Short mmCIF file of C-alpha atoms in Angstrom, two decimals:
data_model
loop_
_atom_site.label_atom_id
_atom_site.label_comp_id
_atom_site.label_asym_id
_atom_site.label_seq_id
_atom_site.Cartn_x
_atom_site.Cartn_y
_atom_site.Cartn_z
CA MET R 1 -143.78 63.05 -112.82
CA SER R 2 -147.31 62.51 -114.13
CA ASN R 3 -148.69 63.70 -110.82
CA SER R 4 -146.94 67.02 -111.22
CA LEU R 5 -148.01 67.25 -114.87
CA VAL R 6 -151.69 66.68 -114.06
CA LYS R 7 -151.52 69.19 -111.23
CA ASN R 8 -150.04 71.85 -113.48
CA ILE R 9 -152.54 71.24 -116.28
CA LEU R 10 -155.44 71.53 -113.81
CA ARG R 11 -153.94 74.68 -112.35
CA PHE R 12 -153.56 76.12 -115.85
CA ILE R 13 -157.23 75.52 -116.73
CA ILE R 14 -158.60 76.83 -113.43
CA LEU R 15 -156.44 79.96 -113.35
CA MET R 16 -157.19 80.76 -117.02
CA ALA R 17 -160.94 80.43 -116.44
CA ILE R 18 -160.80 82.69 -113.37
CA GLN R 19 -158.67 85.25 -115.19
CA VAL R 20 -160.65 85.40 -118.42
CA LEU R 21 -164.19 85.11 -117.06
CA VAL R 22 -164.03 86.87 -113.71
CA LEU R 23 -160.95 89.03 -113.16
CA ASN R 24 -160.69 90.54 -116.65
CA SER R 25 -164.08 92.16 -116.20
CA MET R 26 -163.37 93.33 -112.67
CA ASN R 27 -162.32 96.94 -112.10
CA LEU R 28 -161.53 97.70 -108.50
CA SER R 29 -161.75 101.43 -107.75
CA GLY R 30 -162.26 102.16 -111.42
CA TYR R 31 -159.13 100.92 -113.10
CA LEU R 32 -157.41 98.09 -111.21
CA ASN R 33 -157.39 94.65 -112.68
CA PRO R 34 -155.79 91.74 -110.76
CA TYR R 35 -153.73 89.26 -112.79
CA ILE R 36 -153.91 85.87 -111.11
CA TYR R 37 -152.89 83.74 -114.08
CA VAL R 38 -149.18 84.63 -113.65
CA LEU R 39 -149.32 82.33 -110.61
CA PHE R 40 -149.28 79.41 -113.06
CA ILE R 41 -145.85 80.46 -114.36
CA LEU R 42 -144.58 81.21 -110.85
CA MET R 43 -145.61 77.75 -109.59
CA LEU R 44 -144.04 75.65 -112.34
CA PRO R 45 -141.40 73.29 -110.88
CA ALA R 46 -138.28 75.19 -109.79
CA LYS R 47 -135.93 72.98 -111.77
CA ILE R 48 -137.89 73.02 -115.04
CA ASN R 49 -135.86 73.26 -118.24
CA ARG R 50 -135.40 76.97 -118.90
CA SER R 51 -136.23 76.85 -122.60
CA LEU R 52 -139.37 74.82 -121.87
CA LEU R 53 -140.29 77.47 -119.31
CA LEU R 54 -140.06 80.18 -122.00
CA ILE R 55 -142.26 78.22 -124.41
CA ILE R 56 -144.90 77.45 -121.75
CA ALA R 57 -144.98 81.10 -120.65
CA PHE R 58 -145.31 82.31 -124.24
CA ALA R 59 -148.22 79.94 -124.88
CA THR R 60 -149.90 80.98 -121.61
CA GLY R 61 -149.69 84.64 -122.59
CA LEU R 62 -151.08 83.94 -126.05
CA VAL R 63 -154.12 82.15 -124.61
CA ILE R 64 -154.90 85.15 -122.41
CA ASP R 65 -154.36 87.47 -125.40
CA TYR R 66 -156.66 85.37 -127.55
CA PHE R 67 -159.53 85.97 -125.14
CA GLY R 68 -158.71 89.61 -124.47
CA ASN R 69 -158.07 90.77 -128.04
CA THR R 70 -154.58 91.96 -127.10
CA LEU R 71 -152.54 89.66 -129.34
CA GLY R 72 -148.89 89.73 -128.20
CA LEU R 73 -149.27 91.88 -125.07
CA ASN R 74 -149.55 89.21 -122.37
CA ALA R 75 -147.26 86.93 -124.37
CA ALA R 76 -144.46 89.50 -124.16
CA ALA R 77 -145.06 90.10 -120.45
CA CYS R 78 -145.05 86.36 -119.68
CA LEU R 79 -141.81 85.90 -121.61
CA VAL R 80 -140.16 88.55 -119.46
CA VAL R 81 -141.40 86.74 -116.32
CA ALA R 82 -140.03 83.42 -117.59
CA PHE R 83 -136.74 85.08 -118.53
CA LEU R 84 -136.27 86.59 -115.07
CA ARG R 85 -137.58 83.59 -113.08
CA PRO R 86 -134.43 81.37 -112.93
CA GLY R 87 -132.27 84.33 -111.87
CA THR R 88 -134.78 85.44 -109.26
CA ILE R 89 -134.98 81.95 -107.76
CA ASN R 90 -131.19 81.75 -107.62
CA LEU R 91 -130.96 85.15 -106.01
CA LEU R 92 -133.63 84.66 -103.35
CA PHE R 93 -133.30 80.98 -102.47
CA ARG R 94 -129.62 80.22 -103.01
CA ASN R 95 -129.47 78.17 -99.82
CA TYR R 96 -132.60 76.14 -100.48
CA GLU R 97 -132.28 72.79 -102.27
CA PHE R 98 -135.36 72.15 -104.47
CA GLY R 99 -136.56 68.58 -105.14
CA VAL R 100 -137.11 67.26 -108.68
CA ASN R 101 -140.66 68.53 -109.15
CA GLU R 102 -140.78 70.86 -106.16
CA GLU R 103 -142.57 74.15 -106.74
CA PRO R 104 -141.32 77.49 -105.47
CA GLY R 105 -144.57 77.88 -103.47
CA PRO R 106 -145.16 79.16 -99.95
CA TYR R 107 -144.93 75.66 -98.47
CA SER R 108 -141.35 75.14 -99.59
CA ILE R 109 -139.87 78.63 -99.37
CA GLY R 110 -142.18 80.12 -96.74
CA PHE R 111 -144.77 82.85 -97.10
CA GLY R 112 -142.25 85.67 -96.70
CA GLY R 113 -140.02 84.20 -99.37
CA PHE R 114 -142.93 83.60 -101.72
CA ILE R 115 -144.21 87.17 -101.34
CA ARG R 116 -140.78 88.55 -102.26
CA TYR R 117 -140.47 86.15 -105.20
CA ALA R 118 -143.99 86.86 -106.51
CA THR R 119 -143.73 90.62 -106.05
CA ILE R 120 -140.54 90.90 -108.11
CA LEU R 121 -141.88 88.86 -111.03
CA VAL R 122 -145.43 90.24 -111.00
CA PHE R 123 -143.99 93.77 -110.93
CA ALA R 124 -141.95 92.96 -114.06
CA HIS R 125 -145.07 91.50 -115.69
CA GLN R 126 -147.22 94.56 -114.92
CA LEU R 127 -144.47 96.94 -116.00
CA VAL R 128 -144.37 95.33 -119.45
CA ILE R 129 -148.18 95.13 -119.71
CA PHE R 130 -148.96 98.73 -118.85
CA TYR R 131 -146.12 100.46 -120.72
CA LEU R 132 -146.51 98.33 -123.86
CA GLU R 133 -150.24 98.95 -123.82
CA VAL R 134 -149.90 102.73 -123.54
CA LEU R 135 -146.70 102.85 -125.63
CA SER R 136 -145.77 106.33 -124.44
CA ILE R 137 -144.18 107.92 -121.41
CA SER R 138 -146.47 110.95 -121.47
CA ASN R 139 -148.40 109.71 -118.44
CA PHE R 140 -145.34 108.12 -116.84
CA PHE R 141 -146.24 108.48 -113.16
CA TYR R 142 -149.92 107.78 -113.67
CA THR R 143 -149.02 104.53 -115.41
CA LEU R 144 -146.41 103.71 -112.75
CA SER R 145 -149.00 104.13 -110.00
CA LYS R 146 -151.26 101.71 -111.87
CA VAL R 147 -148.35 99.23 -112.16
CA LEU R 148 -147.60 99.40 -108.43
CA LEU R 149 -151.20 99.11 -107.25
CA SER R 150 -151.96 96.36 -109.70
CA THR R 151 -148.88 94.42 -108.57
CA ILE R 152 -149.90 94.62 -104.91
CA LEU R 153 -153.45 93.62 -105.72
CA SER R 154 -152.35 90.68 -107.90
CA VAL R 155 -149.99 89.32 -105.23
CA ILE R 156 -152.76 89.57 -102.60
CA VAL R 157 -155.20 87.71 -104.87
CA MET R 158 -152.56 85.01 -105.47
CA LEU R 159 -151.98 84.58 -101.74
CA ILE R 160 -155.71 84.26 -101.12
CA ALA R 161 -155.96 81.62 -103.86
CA LEU R 162 -153.02 79.69 -102.37
CA LEU R 163 -154.47 79.84 -98.85
CA LEU R 164 -157.88 78.63 -100.04
CA THR R 165 -156.38 75.61 -101.80
CA SER R 166 -153.67 74.84 -99.24
CA LYS R 167 -155.43 71.87 -97.65
CA ARG R 168 -155.78 70.03 -100.92
CA LYS R 169 -152.22 70.80 -101.81
CA LYS R 170 -150.86 69.05 -98.75
CA ASN R 171 -152.61 65.83 -99.73
CA ILE R 172 -151.13 65.71 -103.19
CA MET Q 1 -120.66 78.24 -139.22
CA ARG Q 2 -120.37 75.40 -136.74
CA ASN Q 3 -119.04 77.82 -134.20
CA LEU Q 4 -122.06 80.04 -134.75
CA PHE Q 5 -124.46 77.15 -134.14
CA ALA Q 6 -122.48 76.12 -131.09
CA LEU Q 7 -122.70 79.66 -129.77
CA LEU Q 8 -126.44 79.85 -130.42
CA TRP Q 9 -126.95 76.46 -128.75
CA LYS Q 10 -124.95 77.53 -125.75
CA ASN Q 11 -127.10 80.63 -125.40
CA GLN Q 12 -130.35 78.94 -126.40
CA PHE Q 13 -132.21 80.46 -123.44
CA LEU Q 14 -131.37 84.01 -124.49
CA VAL Q 15 -131.85 83.29 -128.21
CA LEU Q 16 -135.26 81.67 -127.64
CA PHE Q 17 -136.31 84.54 -125.39
CA LEU Q 18 -135.40 87.18 -127.98
CA LEU Q 19 -137.01 85.18 -130.78
CA LEU Q 20 -140.35 84.73 -128.98
CA LEU Q 21 -140.27 88.33 -127.75
CA GLY Q 22 -139.82 89.40 -131.37
CA VAL Q 23 -142.84 87.34 -132.39
CA SER Q 24 -145.05 88.83 -129.68
CA LEU Q 25 -143.95 92.40 -130.40
CA PHE Q 26 -144.64 91.81 -134.09
CA LEU Q 27 -148.16 90.59 -133.27
CA LEU Q 28 -148.65 93.52 -130.93
CA SER Q 29 -147.45 96.11 -133.46
CA ARG Q 30 -150.40 95.15 -135.66
CA SER Q 31 -152.84 96.49 -133.11
CA TYR Q 32 -151.41 100.01 -133.01
CA SER Q 33 -153.29 101.23 -136.05
CA TYR Q 34 -156.98 101.26 -136.87
CA HIS Q 35 -156.45 99.21 -140.01
CA GLY Q 36 -154.20 96.77 -138.19
CA SER Q 37 -156.98 96.20 -135.68
CA LEU Q 38 -159.38 95.56 -138.54
CA ALA Q 39 -157.04 92.99 -140.09
CA TYR Q 40 -155.74 91.20 -137.00
CA ASN Q 41 -158.15 90.41 -134.29
CA THR Q 42 -159.10 87.24 -132.58
CA THR Q 43 -162.88 87.27 -132.88
CA SER Q 44 -163.95 83.64 -132.99
CA ASP Q 45 -166.81 81.38 -132.05
CA LEU Q 46 -164.55 79.67 -129.52
CA SER Q 47 -163.81 82.71 -127.38
CA GLY Q 48 -167.29 84.07 -128.02
CA GLY Q 49 -168.91 80.86 -126.80
CA ALA Q 50 -166.96 80.90 -123.56
CA PHE Q 51 -167.94 84.49 -122.77
CA SER Q 52 -171.53 83.99 -123.79
CA THR Q 53 -172.06 81.01 -121.45
CA TYR Q 54 -170.67 83.08 -118.61
CA SER Q 55 -172.76 86.15 -119.37
CA ASN Q 56 -175.92 84.02 -119.53
CA ILE Q 57 -175.34 83.37 -115.84
CA THR Q 58 -174.39 86.89 -114.77
CA ASP Q 59 -177.08 88.71 -116.78
CA TYR Q 60 -179.70 88.02 -114.13
CA LEU Q 61 -177.88 90.32 -111.75
CA SER Q 62 -178.71 93.44 -113.75
CA LEU Q 63 -182.18 92.59 -115.05
CA LYS Q 64 -183.96 95.39 -113.25
CA ALA Q 65 -181.73 98.24 -114.35
CA GLU Q 66 -181.76 96.88 -117.89
CA ASN Q 67 -185.57 96.73 -117.92
CA ASP Q 68 -185.81 100.35 -116.85
CA LEU Q 69 -183.50 101.40 -119.65
CA LEU Q 70 -185.46 99.45 -122.26
CA ALA Q 71 -188.76 100.84 -121.02
CA GLU Q 72 -187.33 104.33 -121.28
CA GLU Q 73 -186.25 103.64 -124.82
CA ASN Q 74 -189.64 102.17 -125.75
CA ALA Q 75 -191.22 105.42 -124.61
CA THR Q 76 -188.88 107.41 -126.82
CA LEU Q 77 -189.64 105.20 -129.80
CA ARG Q 78 -193.38 105.45 -129.21
CA ASN Q 79 -193.00 109.21 -129.53
CA VAL Q 80 -191.81 108.90 -133.11
CA LEU Q 81 -194.49 106.45 -134.25
CA LEU Q 82 -196.63 107.69 -137.11
CA SER Q 83 -199.68 107.39 -134.92
CA SER Q 84 -198.33 109.83 -132.38
CA PHE Q 85 -198.32 112.68 -134.91
CA LEU Q 86 -201.29 114.79 -135.91
CA GLN Q 87 -202.00 113.75 -139.48
CA THR Q 88 -203.03 116.67 -141.65
CA ASP Q 89 -201.31 115.63 -144.84
CA THR Q 90 -203.31 113.10 -146.80
CA GLN Q 91 -200.54 112.34 -149.23
CA TYR Q 92 -198.56 109.27 -148.31
CA VAL Q 93 -194.85 109.80 -148.76
CA TYR Q 94 -192.83 106.69 -149.44
CA ARG Q 95 -189.37 106.75 -147.94
CA ASP Q 96 -186.63 104.23 -148.51
CA SER Q 97 -185.14 103.31 -145.19
CA LEU Q 98 -181.49 104.26 -145.01
CA TYR Q 99 -180.38 102.49 -141.86
CA ARG Q 100 -181.25 99.14 -140.32
CA TYR Q 101 -180.68 98.55 -136.61
CA ILE Q 102 -179.62 95.08 -135.46
CA PRO Q 103 -180.12 94.51 -131.72
CA THR Q 104 -177.30 92.63 -129.93
CA LYS Q 105 -176.24 91.77 -126.44
CA ILE Q 106 -172.76 92.25 -124.96
CA VAL Q 107 -170.99 89.08 -123.88
CA SER Q 108 -167.71 90.64 -122.82
CA ASN Q 109 -166.53 94.20 -122.32
CA THR Q 110 -163.59 96.12 -120.83
CA VAL Q 111 -163.21 99.78 -119.86
CA THR Q 112 -159.92 99.95 -117.93
CA LYS Q 113 -157.38 99.19 -120.61
CA ARG Q 114 -155.77 101.73 -122.91
CA ASN Q 115 -157.51 100.01 -125.81
CA ASN Q 116 -160.92 98.54 -125.08
CA PHE Q 117 -163.03 96.12 -127.08
CA ILE Q 118 -166.58 94.81 -126.72
CA LEU Q 119 -167.68 91.35 -127.85
CA VAL Q 120 -171.36 90.93 -128.85
CA ASN Q 121 -173.48 87.88 -129.64
CA LYS Q 122 -174.26 88.48 -133.31
CA GLY Q 123 -171.99 88.01 -136.29
CA ALA Q 124 -171.73 87.43 -140.03
CA LYS Q 125 -174.77 85.11 -139.93
CA HIS Q 126 -176.92 88.05 -138.83
CA GLY Q 127 -175.61 90.37 -141.50
CA ILE Q 128 -172.93 92.13 -139.51
CA GLU Q 129 -169.84 93.34 -141.35
CA LYS Q 130 -166.67 95.19 -140.42
CA GLU Q 131 -166.88 98.98 -140.09
CA MET Q 132 -170.51 99.14 -139.07
CA GLY Q 133 -171.41 101.67 -136.38
CA VAL Q 134 -172.59 100.63 -132.91
CA ILE Q 135 -174.83 102.59 -130.54
CA SER Q 136 -176.47 102.00 -127.18
CA PRO Q 137 -179.93 103.27 -126.20
CA ARG Q 138 -178.18 106.36 -124.79
CA GLY Q 139 -175.64 107.17 -127.50
CA ILE Q 140 -172.62 106.19 -129.53
CA VAL Q 141 -170.51 103.14 -128.57
CA GLY Q 142 -168.03 102.21 -131.31
CA VAL Q 143 -167.27 100.52 -134.61
CA VAL Q 144 -167.25 96.81 -135.55
CA VAL Q 145 -163.68 95.65 -136.26
CA GLY Q 146 -163.97 91.86 -136.28
CA VAL Q 147 -166.66 89.38 -137.27
CA SER Q 148 -166.98 85.60 -136.90
CA ASP Q 149 -170.04 83.52 -137.72
CA ASN Q 150 -171.86 84.22 -134.46
CA TYR Q 151 -169.89 86.98 -132.73
CA SER Q 152 -168.44 90.42 -133.48
CA THR Q 153 -165.77 92.52 -131.86
CA ILE Q 154 -166.39 96.23 -131.45
CA MET Q 155 -163.64 98.80 -130.99
CA SER Q 156 -165.28 100.97 -128.36
CA MET Q 157 -164.91 104.75 -128.05
CA LEU Q 158 -162.35 103.90 -125.38
CA HIS Q 159 -159.56 103.10 -127.86
CA GLN Q 160 -156.58 105.20 -128.88
CA ASN Q 161 -157.29 104.75 -132.60
CA MET Q 162 -160.89 105.92 -132.29
CA ARG Q 163 -161.67 109.22 -133.99
CA ILE Q 164 -165.27 110.19 -134.64
CA SER Q 165 -166.43 113.05 -136.80
CA ALA Q 166 -168.89 115.06 -134.70
CA ARG Q 167 -170.88 118.26 -134.58
CA ILE Q 168 -171.70 120.77 -131.86
CA LYS Q 169 -175.48 120.49 -131.70
CA ASN Q 170 -176.45 124.12 -131.29
CA SER Q 171 -173.90 125.74 -133.61
CA GLY Q 172 -173.49 122.97 -136.17
CA GLN Q 173 -169.67 123.32 -136.14
CA LEU Q 174 -167.69 120.23 -137.15
CA VAL Q 175 -165.27 118.80 -134.55
CA ASN Q 176 -163.64 115.43 -133.80
CA VAL Q 177 -163.92 113.22 -130.75
CA ILE Q 178 -161.03 111.06 -129.51
CA TRP Q 179 -160.20 109.28 -126.22
CA ASP Q 180 -157.09 110.37 -124.35
CA GLU Q 181 -158.55 110.95 -120.90
CA LEU Q 182 -157.82 107.38 -119.72
CA ASP Q 183 -161.11 107.50 -117.82
CA TYR Q 184 -164.06 105.64 -119.30
CA LEU Q 185 -166.51 108.40 -118.40
CA TYR Q 186 -164.79 111.14 -120.41
CA GLY Q 187 -163.69 111.72 -123.99
CA THR Q 188 -161.94 114.64 -125.66
CA VAL Q 189 -163.37 116.97 -128.28
CA ILE Q 190 -160.61 118.32 -130.53
CA ASP Q 191 -160.40 120.70 -133.50
CA ILE Q 192 -162.86 123.21 -132.04
CA PRO Q 193 -162.63 126.54 -133.98
CA SER Q 194 -161.19 129.24 -131.70
CA HIS Q 195 -164.15 131.62 -131.98
CA ILE Q 196 -166.50 129.00 -130.54
CA GLN Q 197 -167.12 129.21 -126.79
CA LEU Q 198 -168.66 126.03 -125.45
CA LYS Q 199 -170.83 125.95 -122.36
CA ILE Q 200 -171.00 123.11 -119.85
CA GLY Q 201 -173.77 120.76 -120.93
CA ASP Q 202 -173.58 121.53 -124.68
CA SER Q 203 -174.42 118.40 -126.67
CA ILE Q 204 -172.00 116.80 -129.10
CA ILE Q 205 -173.64 114.64 -131.77
CA THR Q 206 -172.43 112.58 -134.75
CA SER Q 207 -171.95 114.63 -137.91
CA GLY Q 208 -173.21 112.14 -140.48
CA ASN Q 209 -170.07 112.83 -142.53
CA SER Q 210 -168.82 109.29 -142.22
CA LEU Q 211 -170.88 106.55 -143.78
CA ILE Q 212 -170.80 104.66 -140.50
CA PHE Q 213 -173.16 106.64 -138.27
CA PRO Q 214 -176.38 108.46 -139.11
CA GLU Q 215 -176.45 112.15 -138.29
CA GLY Q 216 -177.52 113.33 -134.86
CA ILE Q 217 -176.64 110.41 -132.63
CA MET Q 218 -175.72 111.61 -129.16
CA ILE Q 219 -172.06 111.28 -128.18
CA GLY Q 220 -171.88 113.25 -124.94
CA GLU Q 221 -172.11 116.55 -123.11
CA ILE Q 222 -169.36 119.12 -122.62
CA GLN Q 223 -167.81 118.98 -119.17
CA SER Q 224 -165.12 121.66 -119.50
CA HIS Q 225 -163.56 123.76 -122.26
CA GLN Q 226 -159.94 124.90 -122.16
CA ILE Q 227 -159.20 127.81 -124.48
CA ASP Q 228 -155.58 128.25 -125.46
CA GLY Q 229 -155.21 131.82 -126.75
CA ASN Q 230 -152.35 131.04 -129.12
CA LYS Q 231 -153.91 128.22 -131.05
CA ASN Q 232 -156.52 128.23 -133.77
CA LEU Q 233 -158.18 125.10 -132.50
CA SER Q 234 -159.08 124.33 -128.89
CA LYS Q 235 -159.91 121.20 -126.90
CA ALA Q 236 -162.75 120.29 -124.57
CA THR Q 237 -163.61 117.41 -122.29
CA LEU Q 238 -166.92 115.66 -122.79
CA ARG Q 239 -168.79 113.17 -120.67
CA TYR Q 240 -170.02 110.21 -122.72
CA ASN Q 241 -173.76 109.69 -122.69
CA THR Q 242 -173.24 105.93 -122.78
CA ASP Q 243 -172.04 104.41 -119.52
CA PHE Q 244 -169.56 101.94 -120.99
CA ASN Q 245 -169.24 100.04 -117.76
CA SER Q 246 -172.91 99.18 -117.30
CA VAL Q 247 -174.21 98.97 -120.87
CA ARG Q 248 -175.64 95.55 -121.88
CA HIS Q 249 -177.69 95.91 -125.06
CA LEU Q 250 -176.40 97.53 -128.23
CA TYR Q 251 -177.64 98.24 -131.74
CA ILE Q 252 -175.42 97.68 -134.74
CA ILE Q 253 -176.22 100.05 -137.59
CA GLU Q 254 -176.27 98.78 -141.12
CA ASN Q 255 -176.08 101.54 -143.72
CA LEU Q 256 -178.24 100.21 -146.55
CA MET Q 257 -176.90 102.75 -149.04
CA LYS Q 258 -173.23 102.19 -148.18
CA THR Q 259 -172.22 100.49 -151.44
CA GLU Q 260 -173.84 103.25 -153.45
CA GLN Q 261 -172.19 106.00 -151.39
CA ASP Q 262 -168.83 104.22 -151.48
CA SER Q 263 -168.86 103.84 -155.25
CA LEU Q 264 -169.74 107.52 -155.66
CA ILE Q 265 -166.82 108.56 -153.44
CA ASN Q 266 -164.47 106.23 -155.31
CA LYS Q 267 -165.61 107.68 -158.62
CA LEU Q 268 -164.90 111.19 -157.32
CA SER Q 269 -161.45 110.33 -156.04
CA THR Q 270 -160.43 108.58 -159.27
CA SER Q 271 -161.66 111.43 -161.45
CA ASN Q 272 -159.59 113.87 -159.38
CA GLU Q 273 -156.34 112.07 -160.12
#
């Protein structure tokens, strides 16, 4: 139990630091901004209490908002991710039996499965972020293209991060 | 009543989700107006400290470009020194200074969001207050919306609530500048009188009508002008003089006569009622 707790707290701190200090000031091809911190919510244990999941996600979003001066924006997006997560896991991995603290990461559900899982939830996250930020549908397709590209980019960045840390993960 | 609680408990996941979503949307709704942004923002020494440590490390990467820019500005300032003018008038004219410029450095900045903010490393301790104007060596940047002891948050020109009173330099006509281009290089000039035909490269400067910016600060140059025959007022696209993505040093402008001007305006508006 404590092992999993420590791991998640460390992951929270590292992902937050990367997001706030590096990725938030990164603009690939002018306007793309990868969101790696959602990985923290994705990698919480699969069988976590659903209400606890909502509260953790809300707090995570607020921390990001606090540093980005967007109070409420990331919090709302993270809530949507947490709301959709149990259903998505049920839908995609109905046949897989998760252990007590097992994470829905690429080493339990496979890389293909993880990419599908992450893409669905990150897409929902980006959808909320971009449309709430603009709060209009006047540039609907322009915003949608940003959502799609940003989703792809974020998932790729998450995969890279997981691959880079995979060795350590096996030891834990 | 007990049934209601039982129902809520049974659906606690949904109830909690809606409750927290309500809280975040409430917080978010505050940021959709200029005054909301003034009242609710998260400028603090904690977030400022984190960004400032990081920018201390990354600043070295752009030292050369920044030096060039400062040297260029020094040259401009040297041109307006008293000693660089031919002095024929023996009478010394005393002038009260109207504006004070406080130099600051950016510790965090965004340009890709719909609403962008800049965090700088000076705050209330250094005399910075809300609603002071901010410029870069090249031109206008934004307005201070949040202040902590050591840091301030600036709403940059790249924000949907930004609206700056401006002037076309060579005709003196009053216009307004907003940002709806969604590209950090370009802004939009609105409320252009229909008889005015702008040329590419025409300068747009601050009007001096607000108490925030002095008159004549460069905003940008006209990139294109669309004339709509039916309307009285037309729109144009301008290219900002400030490169928001690379700028590092800013000046915050303190209007030393602001209290006096404010009280005069208040007196006028109360006597009109």
